[in-house]
């Protein structure tokens, strides 16, 4: 199916402005060149005029007109004792030169200023258009991913529910079906949670309430939640955090960050045919360093910053091995930043695993 691009008046207006600004910039360049040429022409014409005056003065002197009369008639002419007898007043020539330089300087400054303003406006507009195009592409990718993410668990829920309703399976089969139902519902729930979190972050509606939180307890709760799922998918999940380790965090933000990082690590490891995911935590100055290391598909080094952008998922939607919408790491970054922490990603390359490191502020009073 061919997709026709809808006419977007704002975009058309922005492009219209880019065209107008380009024309205006070209006009300014033309104006500068024209003014420079005009100034030079004016200067040459005055010099020629002075020369004519000198010739006329000389002719009048030849005819015996008194020097005072000649001098009154041609104020720009001076008398000299040499064979020429008259010449253009050097002061008049210097004034002419000064005037020319002043004019050229003014044209230079004014022209450069207008050009700078126009070029800056074009750059800002072009940058906005470029970012807009990128965001559109990512949103289209996001829409494709989200549609798939919603459709597949819904289809699976429908199948499980129909099987239970129509076939009345034996208890063990029924239990397996119910577990699958719950897993699918969890998947939908996580997805909707991500979309809602993103919307709240975008609108600045997120009010975090940082408090002293036991990292060990948060990690234990996470291990209980994802451990069985990881094991079922052939991934060994281990988590290590000293019992006394605490962070200054909003508990929900902390849980969301840890869950997203571990979830990603498990997905990447499953896509690499299984392996291990390890969460480690330890004090690091005023922070607690939390590292989630996996033996998954990894990524190319230049991707490490882009992964945290909204909707960004490397590759294209049809060929990607893992499911997702590209919101998880964006939410992670925003939450960590709101908590005054830092997050970074590292991989030695595709197929080499990855490590995501969060520096989370330690509780106040414990910041060595
Ligand atoms: N541990 C990892 N190893 C390799 N690639 C990763 C890892 N974590 C994230 N990525 C890459 O970064 C991309 C963005 O991750 P993010 O969590 O933002 O989105 P997602 O997992 O695709 O979807 P969502 O989290 O919204 O369900 C992923 O699609 C994946 O390609
Ligand atoms: Mg994710």
Short mmCIF file of C-alpha atoms and ligand atoms in Angstrom, two decimals:
data_model
loop_
_atom_site.label_atom_id
_atom_site.label_comp_id
_atom_site.label_asym_id
_atom_site.label_seq_id
_atom_site.Cartn_x
_atom_site.Cartn_y
_atom_site.Cartn_z
CA UNK A 1 0.00 0.00 0.00
CA UNK A 2 1.44 3.36 -1.00
CA UNK A 3 1.37 6.00 1.72
CA UNK A 4 0.60 9.52 0.51
CA UNK A 5 2.13 12.33 2.52
CA UNK A 6 -0.46 14.63 3.97
CA UNK A 7 -0.05 18.37 3.28
CA UNK A 8 1.29 19.98 6.44
CA UNK A 9 0.77 23.79 6.49
CA UNK A 10 3.34 24.41 9.26
CA UNK A 11 5.99 22.49 7.39
CA UNK A 12 5.14 24.25 4.14
CA UNK A 13 5.41 27.59 5.95
CA UNK A 14 8.80 26.63 7.41
CA UNK A 15 10.10 25.65 3.98
CA UNK A 16 8.65 28.88 2.59
CA UNK A 17 10.68 30.80 5.17
CA UNK A 18 13.85 28.89 4.29
CA UNK A 19 13.36 29.90 0.64
CA UNK A 20 12.60 33.54 1.59
CA UNK A 21 15.64 33.69 3.87
CA UNK A 22 17.85 32.28 1.11
CA UNK A 23 16.56 34.93 -1.32
CA UNK A 24 17.09 37.65 1.31
CA UNK A 25 20.65 36.42 1.96
CA UNK A 26 21.41 36.44 -1.76
CA UNK A 27 20.01 39.97 -1.95
CA UNK A 28 22.19 41.13 0.93
CA UNK A 29 25.28 39.70 -0.82
CA UNK A 30 24.26 41.46 -4.04
CA UNK A 31 23.63 44.71 -2.12
CA UNK A 32 27.10 44.57 -0.52
CA UNK A 33 28.81 43.99 -3.88
CA UNK A 34 26.76 46.74 -5.52
CA UNK A 35 27.54 49.23 -2.75
CA UNK A 36 31.26 48.44 -2.90
CA UNK A 37 31.23 48.92 -6.68
CA UNK A 38 29.24 52.15 -6.35
CA UNK A 39 31.62 53.58 -3.72
CA UNK A 40 34.61 52.81 -5.92
CA UNK A 41 32.90 54.42 -8.92
CA UNK A 42 32.05 57.54 -6.90
CA UNK A 43 35.64 57.82 -5.70
CA UNK A 44 37.04 57.47 -9.24
CA UNK A 45 34.55 60.04 -10.59
CA UNK A 46 35.57 62.63 -7.94
CA UNK A 47 39.27 62.07 -8.65
CA UNK A 48 38.56 62.60 -12.35
CA UNK A 49 36.61 65.78 -11.49
CA UNK A 50 39.53 67.12 -9.46
CA UNK A 51 41.86 66.38 -12.36
CA UNK A 52 39.60 68.42 -14.67
CA UNK A 53 39.68 71.29 -12.16
CA UNK A 54 43.49 71.14 -12.08
CA UNK A 55 43.61 71.32 -15.90
CA UNK A 56 41.19 74.27 -15.93
CA UNK A 57 43.16 76.10 -13.22
CA UNK A 58 46.37 75.56 -15.14
CA UNK A 59 44.75 76.94 -18.35
CA UNK A 60 43.46 80.04 -16.50
CA UNK A 61 46.89 80.70 -15.01
CA UNK A 62 48.36 80.34 -18.52
CA UNK A 63 45.91 82.97 -19.68
CA UNK A 64 47.14 85.32 -16.96
CA UNK A 65 44.16 85.08 -14.53
CA UNK A 66 45.34 86.11 -11.04
CA UNK A 67 46.07 83.17 -8.70
CA UNK A 68 43.61 84.44 -6.01
CA UNK A 69 40.74 84.36 -8.50
CA UNK A 70 41.70 80.86 -9.66
CA UNK A 71 41.97 79.69 -6.07
CA UNK A 72 38.45 81.10 -5.29
CA UNK A 73 37.03 79.25 -8.26
CA UNK A 74 38.72 75.88 -7.52
CA UNK A 75 38.99 75.34 -3.78
CA UNK A 76 40.34 71.76 -4.22
CA UNK A 77 43.38 73.02 -6.13
CA UNK A 78 46.69 74.07 -4.55
CA UNK A 79 49.56 75.97 -6.14
CA UNK A 80 53.03 74.51 -6.19
CA UNK A 81 56.41 75.83 -7.18
CA UNK A 82 57.30 72.94 -9.53
CA UNK A 83 56.72 72.88 -13.31
CA UNK A 84 53.15 71.62 -12.79
CA UNK A 85 52.27 74.79 -10.86
CA UNK A 86 48.89 73.39 -9.67
CA UNK A 87 47.82 70.07 -8.13
CA UNK A 88 44.87 68.53 -6.30
CA UNK A 89 44.86 69.51 -2.63
CA UNK A 90 46.33 66.45 -0.77
CA UNK A 91 43.87 67.13 2.10
CA UNK A 92 40.95 66.79 -0.33
CA UNK A 93 42.43 63.50 -1.58
CA UNK A 94 42.89 62.23 1.98
CA UNK A 95 39.28 63.19 2.84
CA UNK A 96 38.08 61.36 -0.24
CA UNK A 97 40.00 58.25 0.80
CA UNK A 98 38.73 58.51 4.38
CA UNK A 99 35.18 58.81 3.15
CA UNK A 100 35.58 55.79 0.89
CA UNK A 101 37.05 53.69 3.72
CA UNK A 102 34.28 54.81 6.12
CA UNK A 103 31.59 53.85 3.60
CA UNK A 104 33.19 50.48 2.86
CA UNK A 105 33.52 49.76 6.56
CA UNK A 106 29.87 50.63 7.21
CA UNK A 107 28.72 48.45 4.33
CA UNK A 108 30.95 45.65 5.62
CA UNK A 109 29.58 45.82 9.16
CA UNK A 110 25.93 46.24 8.20
CA UNK A 111 26.10 43.63 5.47
CA UNK A 112 27.94 41.13 7.66
CA UNK A 113 25.42 41.68 10.46
CA UNK A 114 22.38 41.12 8.21
CA UNK A 115 24.02 38.12 6.60
CA UNK A 116 24.83 36.66 10.00
CA UNK A 117 21.24 37.12 11.18
CA UNK A 118 19.86 35.55 8.01
CA UNK A 119 22.28 32.62 8.02
CA UNK A 120 21.63 32.01 11.74
CA UNK A 121 17.87 32.05 11.12
CA UNK A 122 18.31 29.61 8.23
CA UNK A 123 20.48 27.33 10.36
CA UNK A 124 17.95 27.33 13.22
CA UNK A 125 15.08 26.60 10.85
CA UNK A 126 17.00 23.90 8.96
CA UNK A 127 17.97 22.27 12.27
CA UNK A 128 14.33 22.35 13.43
CA UNK A 129 13.19 20.81 10.15
CA UNK A 130 15.87 18.12 10.39
CA UNK A 131 14.92 17.25 13.98
CA UNK A 132 11.28 17.23 13.02
CA UNK A 133 11.99 14.78 10.18
CA UNK A 134 13.97 12.54 12.52
CA UNK A 135 11.22 12.58 15.14
CA UNK A 136 8.63 11.72 12.48
CA UNK A 137 10.70 8.77 11.32
CA UNK A 138 11.09 7.54 14.88
CA UNK A 139 7.40 8.02 15.58
CA UNK A 140 6.55 5.97 12.50
CA UNK A 141 8.91 3.26 13.74
CA UNK A 142 7.30 3.56 17.16
CA UNK A 143 3.83 3.18 15.70
CA UNK A 144 4.89 0.05 13.83
CA UNK A 145 6.47 -1.36 17.01
CA UNK A 146 3.54 -0.43 19.26
CA UNK A 147 0.97 -1.88 16.90
CA UNK A 148 2.89 -5.14 16.82
CA UNK A 149 3.42 -5.05 20.59
CA UNK A 150 -0.31 -4.67 21.19
CA UNK A 151 -1.45 -7.10 18.53
CA UNK A 152 0.65 -10.12 19.43
CA UNK A 153 -0.20 -10.35 23.16
CA UNK A 154 -3.84 -9.59 22.37
CA UNK A 155 -3.93 -12.42 19.82
CA UNK A 156 -2.25 -14.71 22.33
CA UNK A 157 -4.70 -13.69 25.11
CA UNK A 158 -7.62 -14.36 22.77
CA UNK A 159 -6.26 -17.80 21.86
CA UNK A 160 -5.62 -18.77 25.49
CA UNK A 161 -9.08 -17.57 26.59
CA UNK A 162 -10.81 -19.38 23.70
CA UNK A 163 -8.94 -22.59 24.46
CA UNK A 164 -9.99 -22.43 28.13
CA UNK A 165 -13.58 -21.58 27.25
CA UNK A 166 -14.16 -24.00 24.38
CA UNK A 167 -11.91 -26.98 25.12
CA UNK A 168 -12.17 -27.11 28.92
CA UNK A 169 -8.54 -28.36 29.19
CA UNK A 170 -7.22 -30.53 32.06
CA UNK A 171 -5.96 -28.64 35.16
CA UNK A 172 -2.22 -28.61 34.28
CA UNK A 173 -2.90 -27.38 30.73
CA UNK A 174 -5.33 -24.84 32.14
CA UNK A 175 -2.69 -23.57 34.57
CA UNK A 176 -0.16 -23.16 31.76
CA UNK A 177 -2.71 -21.26 29.71
CA UNK A 178 -3.57 -18.98 32.63
CA UNK A 179 0.15 -18.31 33.20
CA UNK A 180 0.53 -17.38 29.57
CA UNK A 181 -2.52 -15.13 29.85
CA UNK A 182 -0.98 -13.36 32.85
CA UNK A 183 2.40 -12.98 31.10
CA UNK A 184 0.69 -11.44 28.08
CA UNK A 185 -1.29 -9.09 30.29
CA UNK A 186 1.97 -8.12 32.07
CA UNK A 187 3.55 -7.35 28.72
CA UNK A 188 0.65 -5.09 27.75
CA UNK A 189 0.68 -3.50 31.18
CA UNK A 190 4.44 -2.71 30.94
CA UNK A 191 3.93 -1.26 27.49
CA UNK A 192 1.08 1.01 28.58
CA UNK A 193 3.12 1.98 31.65
CA UNK A 194 6.01 3.08 29.39
CA UNK A 195 3.71 5.12 27.18
CA UNK A 196 2.09 6.81 30.18
CA UNK A 197 5.48 7.47 31.84
CA UNK A 198 6.73 9.07 28.61
CA UNK A 199 3.65 11.27 28.35
CA UNK A 200 4.03 12.38 31.98
CA UNK A 201 7.75 13.08 31.52
CA UNK A 202 7.08 15.06 28.34
CA UNK A 203 4.45 17.20 30.02
CA UNK A 204 6.67 17.75 33.08
CA UNK A 205 4.04 16.11 35.27
CA UNK A 206 6.45 13.79 37.04
CA UNK A 207 6.88 14.68 40.71
CA UNK A 208 9.57 12.48 42.19
CA UNK A 209 9.76 12.06 45.92
CA UNK A 210 13.27 10.90 46.71
CA UNK A 211 13.80 9.13 49.99
CA UNK A 212 16.30 6.72 51.52
CA UNK A 213 15.71 3.42 49.76
CA UNK A 214 17.38 0.10 50.37
CA UNK A 215 18.93 -0.89 47.07
CA UNK A 216 19.31 -4.48 48.25
CA UNK A 217 15.55 -4.72 48.88
CA UNK A 218 14.74 -3.17 45.48
CA UNK A 219 17.12 -5.59 43.77
CA UNK A 220 15.64 -8.56 45.66
CA UNK A 221 12.11 -7.59 44.62
CA UNK A 222 13.27 -7.26 41.03
CA UNK A 223 15.02 -10.64 41.11
CA UNK A 224 11.81 -12.25 42.37
CA UNK A 225 9.87 -10.58 39.59
CA UNK A 226 12.13 -11.28 36.62
CA UNK A 227 14.22 -14.25 37.82
CA UNK A 228 11.72 -16.99 36.85
CA UNK A 229 10.99 -15.33 33.51
CA UNK A 230 14.71 -15.07 32.74
CA UNK A 231 15.32 -18.71 33.71
CA UNK A 232 12.43 -19.85 31.52
CA UNK A 233 14.03 -17.99 28.60
CA UNK A 234 17.43 -19.61 29.17
CA UNK A 235 19.09 -16.62 30.84
CA UNK A 236 20.89 -16.90 34.19
CA UNK A 237 20.06 -13.77 36.18
CA UNK A 238 22.17 -12.90 39.21
CA UNK A 239 22.00 -9.77 41.33
CA UNK A 240 24.41 -8.62 44.00
CA UNK A 241 23.95 -5.64 46.28
CA UNK A 242 25.33 -5.36 49.83
CA UNK A 243 22.43 -5.38 52.36
CA UNK A 244 23.39 -1.95 53.78
CA UNK A 245 23.56 -0.26 50.38
CA UNK A 246 21.08 2.63 50.12
CA UNK A 247 20.27 5.28 47.52
CA UNK A 248 18.41 8.59 47.56
CA UNK A 249 15.61 7.72 45.18
CA UNK A 250 11.95 7.80 44.41
CA UNK A 251 11.09 4.11 44.87
CA UNK A 252 8.92 3.94 41.75
CA UNK A 253 11.58 5.64 39.60
CA UNK A 254 14.26 3.28 40.97
CA UNK A 255 12.11 0.22 40.23
CA UNK A 256 11.29 1.49 36.73
CA UNK A 257 14.96 2.13 35.92
CA UNK A 258 16.18 -1.23 37.23
CA UNK A 259 13.33 -3.13 35.57
CA UNK A 260 13.91 -1.50 32.18
CA UNK A 261 17.67 -2.15 32.25
CA UNK A 262 17.30 -5.77 33.33
CA UNK A 263 14.43 -6.32 30.89
CA UNK A 264 16.56 -5.00 28.02
CA UNK A 265 19.54 -7.13 29.12
CA UNK A 266 17.37 -10.27 29.18
CA UNK A 267 15.87 -9.47 25.75
CA UNK A 268 19.35 -8.86 24.29
CA UNK A 269 20.66 -12.10 25.83
CA UNK A 270 17.73 -14.19 24.60
CA UNK A 271 18.27 -12.72 21.11
CA UNK A 272 21.89 -13.91 21.35
CA UNK A 273 20.77 -17.50 22.06
CA UNK A 274 20.93 -17.34 25.88
CA UNK A 275 23.62 -16.45 28.40
CA UNK A 276 23.73 -14.45 31.59
CA UNK A 277 22.66 -11.12 33.05
CA UNK A 278 24.36 -9.80 36.13
CA UNK A 279 23.44 -6.80 38.26
CA UNK A 280 26.17 -5.44 40.55
CA UNK A 281 26.08 -2.44 42.88
CA UNK A 282 28.65 -0.70 45.03
CA UNK A 283 29.53 2.70 46.54
CA UNK A 284 31.36 5.16 44.29
CA UNK A 285 32.03 8.48 46.04
CA UNK A 286 28.80 10.45 46.38
CA UNK A 287 27.05 7.86 44.22
CA UNK A 288 26.06 4.24 44.17
CA UNK A 289 27.18 2.55 40.97
CA UNK A 290 24.68 0.07 39.58
CA UNK A 291 25.89 -1.97 36.59
CA UNK A 292 23.74 -4.32 34.53
CA UNK A 293 26.01 -6.54 32.44
CA UNK A 294 24.83 -9.04 29.87
CA UNK A 295 26.19 -11.47 27.29
CA UNK A 296 23.61 -10.38 24.72
CA UNK A 297 23.64 -9.01 21.18
CA UNK A 298 25.45 -5.80 22.16
CA UNK A 299 25.56 -2.81 19.83
CA UNK A 300 28.00 -0.76 17.74
CA UNK A 301 29.88 1.79 19.89
CA UNK A 302 28.47 4.93 18.14
CA UNK A 303 24.94 3.83 19.14
CA UNK A 304 25.66 4.16 22.86
CA UNK A 305 24.20 7.69 23.17
CA UNK A 306 21.39 7.33 20.67
CA UNK A 307 19.89 4.33 22.50
CA UNK A 308 18.65 6.76 25.16
CA UNK A 309 16.70 8.86 22.64
CA UNK A 310 12.94 8.59 22.52
CA UNK A 311 11.64 5.87 20.13
CA UNK A 312 15.17 5.01 19.05
CA UNK A 313 15.79 1.35 18.24
CA UNK A 314 18.76 0.38 16.04
CA UNK A 315 17.94 -1.27 12.70
CA UNK A 316 14.51 -1.33 11.14
CA UNK A 317 11.26 -2.67 12.52
CA UNK A 318 10.92 -5.61 10.10
CA UNK A 319 14.36 -7.08 10.67
CA UNK A 320 14.66 -6.52 14.41
CA UNK A 321 14.99 -9.56 16.62
CA UNK A 322 13.59 -8.12 19.84
CA UNK A 323 10.23 -6.62 20.66
CA UNK A 324 9.77 -3.16 22.18
CA UNK A 325 8.84 0.41 21.45
CA UNK A 326 12.11 2.26 22.08
CA UNK A 327 10.79 4.12 25.13
CA UNK A 328 12.44 2.15 27.95
CA UNK A 329 15.90 3.75 27.88
CA UNK A 330 14.44 7.21 27.28
CA UNK A 331 12.43 6.81 30.48
CA UNK A 332 15.53 5.46 32.26
CA UNK A 333 17.62 8.47 31.25
CA UNK A 334 14.94 11.01 32.15
CA UNK A 335 14.27 9.43 35.56
CA UNK A 336 17.99 9.18 36.35
CA UNK A 337 18.53 12.81 35.33
CA UNK A 338 15.59 13.96 37.46
CA UNK A 339 17.24 12.15 40.37
CA UNK A 340 20.55 13.97 39.61
CA UNK A 341 22.25 10.75 38.59
CA UNK A 342 23.93 9.61 35.37
CA UNK A 343 23.50 6.66 33.05
CA UNK A 344 25.72 5.33 30.28
CA UNK A 345 25.92 2.35 27.96
CA UNK A 346 28.90 0.43 26.68
CA UNK A 347 29.38 -2.51 24.34
CA UNK A 348 32.51 -3.90 22.69
CA UNK A 349 30.41 -4.34 19.55
CA UNK A 350 27.59 -6.44 18.09
CA UNK A 351 27.48 -9.90 19.66
CA UNK A 352 29.84 -8.83 22.47
CA UNK A 353 27.32 -8.17 25.24
CA UNK A 354 26.70 -4.83 26.90
CA UNK A 355 26.92 -3.04 30.22
CA UNK A 356 24.60 -0.25 31.35
CA UNK A 357 25.88 1.76 34.31
CA UNK A 358 23.84 4.06 36.52
CA UNK A 359 25.39 6.40 39.04
CA UNK A 360 22.64 7.02 41.57
CA UNK A 361 23.10 9.63 44.32
CA UNK A 362 23.79 8.09 47.72
CA UNK A 363 21.54 9.24 50.60
CA UNK A 364 22.39 12.69 51.95
CA UNK A 365 24.90 12.50 54.75
CA UNK A 366 26.52 9.42 53.21
CA UNK A 367 28.12 11.26 50.32
CA UNK A 368 31.78 10.68 51.05
N1 LIG B 1 21.41 -4.61 27.00
C1 LIG B 1 21.30 -4.28 25.71
N2 LIG B 1 22.06 -4.88 24.77
C2 LIG B 1 21.96 -4.54 23.47
N3 LIG B 1 21.12 -3.60 22.98
C3 LIG B 1 20.33 -2.98 23.87
C4 LIG B 1 20.37 -3.26 25.27
N4 LIG B 1 19.50 -2.47 25.89
C5 LIG B 1 18.91 -1.73 24.93
N5 LIG B 1 19.41 -2.04 23.72
C6 LIG B 1 19.02 -1.47 22.43
O1 LIG B 1 18.47 -0.20 22.67
C7 LIG B 1 17.18 -0.10 22.08
C8 LIG B 1 16.32 0.83 22.88
O2 LIG B 1 16.01 0.28 24.14
P1 LIG B 1 14.70 0.72 24.88
O3 LIG B 1 14.63 0.04 26.18
O4 LIG B 1 14.63 2.19 24.85
O5 LIG B 1 13.56 0.21 23.90
P2 LIG B 1 13.01 -1.26 23.71
O6 LIG B 1 13.56 -2.17 24.73
O7 LIG B 1 13.23 -1.59 22.28
O8 LIG B 1 11.46 -1.04 23.93
P3 LIG B 1 10.68 -0.82 25.36
O9 LIG B 1 11.72 -0.77 26.42
O10 LIG B 1 9.99 0.47 25.18
O11 LIG B 1 9.77 -1.96 25.46
C9 LIG B 1 16.67 -1.52 22.04
O12 LIG B 1 15.73 -1.70 21.01
C10 LIG B 1 17.94 -2.30 21.78
O13 LIG B 1 18.21 -2.35 20.38
MG1 LIG B 2 13.49 -1.64 26.79
#
